[in-house]
Short mmCIF file of C-alpha atoms in Angstrom, two decimals:
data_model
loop_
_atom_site.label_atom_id
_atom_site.label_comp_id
_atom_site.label_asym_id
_atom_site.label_seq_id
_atom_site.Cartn_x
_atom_site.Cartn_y
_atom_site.Cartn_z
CA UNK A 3 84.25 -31.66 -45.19
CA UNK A 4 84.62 -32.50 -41.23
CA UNK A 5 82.07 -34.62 -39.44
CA UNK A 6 79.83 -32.69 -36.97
CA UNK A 7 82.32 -34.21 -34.35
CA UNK A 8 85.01 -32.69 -35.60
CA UNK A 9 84.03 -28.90 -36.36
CA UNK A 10 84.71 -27.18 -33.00
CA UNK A 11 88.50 -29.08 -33.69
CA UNK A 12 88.67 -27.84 -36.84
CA UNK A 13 87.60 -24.40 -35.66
CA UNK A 14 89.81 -24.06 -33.23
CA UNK A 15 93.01 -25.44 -35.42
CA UNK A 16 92.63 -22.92 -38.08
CA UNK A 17 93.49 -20.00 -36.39
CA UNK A 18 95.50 -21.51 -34.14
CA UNK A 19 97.83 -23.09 -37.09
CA UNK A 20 97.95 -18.70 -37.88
CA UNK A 21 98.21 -17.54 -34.51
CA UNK A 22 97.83 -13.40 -34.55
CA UNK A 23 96.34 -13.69 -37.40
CA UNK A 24 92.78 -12.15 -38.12
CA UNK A 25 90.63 -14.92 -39.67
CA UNK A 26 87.19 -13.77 -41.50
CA UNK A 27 83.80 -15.96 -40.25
CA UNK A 28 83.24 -16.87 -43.68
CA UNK A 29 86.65 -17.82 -44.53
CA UNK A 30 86.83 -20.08 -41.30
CA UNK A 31 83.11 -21.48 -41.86
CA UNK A 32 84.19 -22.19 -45.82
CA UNK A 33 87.24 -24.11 -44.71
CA UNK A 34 85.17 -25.99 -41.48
CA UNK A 35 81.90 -26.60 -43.79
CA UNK A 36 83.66 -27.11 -46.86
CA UNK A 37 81.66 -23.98 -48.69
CA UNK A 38 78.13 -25.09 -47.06
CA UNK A 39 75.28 -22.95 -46.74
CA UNK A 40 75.37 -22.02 -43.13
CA UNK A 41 74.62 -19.35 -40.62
CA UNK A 42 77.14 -17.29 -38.65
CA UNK A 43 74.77 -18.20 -35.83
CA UNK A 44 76.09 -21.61 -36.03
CA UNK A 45 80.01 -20.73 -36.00
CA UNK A 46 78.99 -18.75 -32.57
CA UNK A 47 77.77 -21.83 -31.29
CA UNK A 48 80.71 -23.70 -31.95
CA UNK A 49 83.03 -20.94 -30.35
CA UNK A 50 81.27 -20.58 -27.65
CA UNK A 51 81.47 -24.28 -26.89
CA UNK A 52 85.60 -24.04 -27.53
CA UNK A 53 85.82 -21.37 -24.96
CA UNK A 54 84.10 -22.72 -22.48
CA UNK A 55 85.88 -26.45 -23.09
CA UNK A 56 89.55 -24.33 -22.82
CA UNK A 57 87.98 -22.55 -19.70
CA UNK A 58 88.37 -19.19 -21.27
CA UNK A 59 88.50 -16.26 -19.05
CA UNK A 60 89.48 -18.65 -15.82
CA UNK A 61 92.06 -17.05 -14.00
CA UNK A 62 92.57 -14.19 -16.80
CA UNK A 63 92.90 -16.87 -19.90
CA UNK A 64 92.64 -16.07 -23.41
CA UNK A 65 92.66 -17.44 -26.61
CA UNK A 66 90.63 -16.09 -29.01
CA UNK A 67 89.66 -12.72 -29.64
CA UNK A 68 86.78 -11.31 -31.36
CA UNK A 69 87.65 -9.12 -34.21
CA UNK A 70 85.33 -6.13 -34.99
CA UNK A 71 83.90 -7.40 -38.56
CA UNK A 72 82.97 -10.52 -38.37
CA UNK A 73 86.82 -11.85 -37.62
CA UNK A 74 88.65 -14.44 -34.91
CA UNK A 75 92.48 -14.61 -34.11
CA UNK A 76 93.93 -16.88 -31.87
CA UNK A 77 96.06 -15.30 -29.27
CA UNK A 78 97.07 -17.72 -27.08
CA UNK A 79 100.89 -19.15 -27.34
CA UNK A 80 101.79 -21.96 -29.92
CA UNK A 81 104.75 -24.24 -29.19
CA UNK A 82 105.92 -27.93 -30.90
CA UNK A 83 106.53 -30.21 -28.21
CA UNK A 84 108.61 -33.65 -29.00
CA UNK A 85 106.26 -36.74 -29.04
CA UNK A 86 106.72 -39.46 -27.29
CA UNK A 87 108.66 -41.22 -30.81
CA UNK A 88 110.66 -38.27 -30.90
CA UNK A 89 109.14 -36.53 -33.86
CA UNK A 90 107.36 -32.61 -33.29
CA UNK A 91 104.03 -32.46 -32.89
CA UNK A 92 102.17 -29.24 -33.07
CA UNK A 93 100.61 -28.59 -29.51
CA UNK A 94 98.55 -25.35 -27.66
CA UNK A 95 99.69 -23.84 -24.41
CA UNK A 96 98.14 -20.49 -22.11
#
C-alpha cells in the first residue's frame, strides 16, 4: 500500500502508465489503497489536488477526463525521454 504522501502519485501514474484508457474509481482506489475501505469522496479529493498541481485547464490543458460511471482516463501525451545515464525513463508532457 502507498503512504498518504504518495497517493495523488500513484493516482496519477496509473492511468497515465494506460493512457486512453478508461480506468474504474474502484479499480484505481483498490490499486492506490491496496483494497482499503474508502470513500469515492476521498479519490475526488486527491484528483482534484492533481489537477490543480498540473494546472489543468490553464491555457486549454488537459489531462484527465471524467468518464460517465464512475471512470478516469488520462489524455494527455506520454513520451520516454533519455535520462541523464542514458537509460529511458518514463516521463508526462501537455
Amino acid at each position: 500500500m502507498l503512504t498518504p504522501g504518495r497517493r495523488s502519485l500513484g493516482i496519477l501514474i496509473y492511468p497515465a502508465e494506460r493512457p486512453g484508457e478508461i480506468v474504474a474509481e474502484r479499480e484505481l482506489m483498490d490499486r492506490v489503497w491496496s483494497g482499503a475501505a474508502i470513500e469515492e469522496a476521498r479519490l475526488r479529493v486527491h484528483m482534484a489536488a492533481i489537477r490543480k498541481a498540473l494546472g489543468e485547464r490553464q491555457f486549454g490543458s488537459r489531462y484527465i477526463s471524467n468518464i460517465k460511471g464512475g471512470a478516469y482516463a488520462f489524455v494527455g501525451s506520454v513520451v520516454c525521454i533519455a535520462s541523464p545515464r542514458g537509460d529511458k525513463a518514463q516521463g508526462l508532457r501537455a
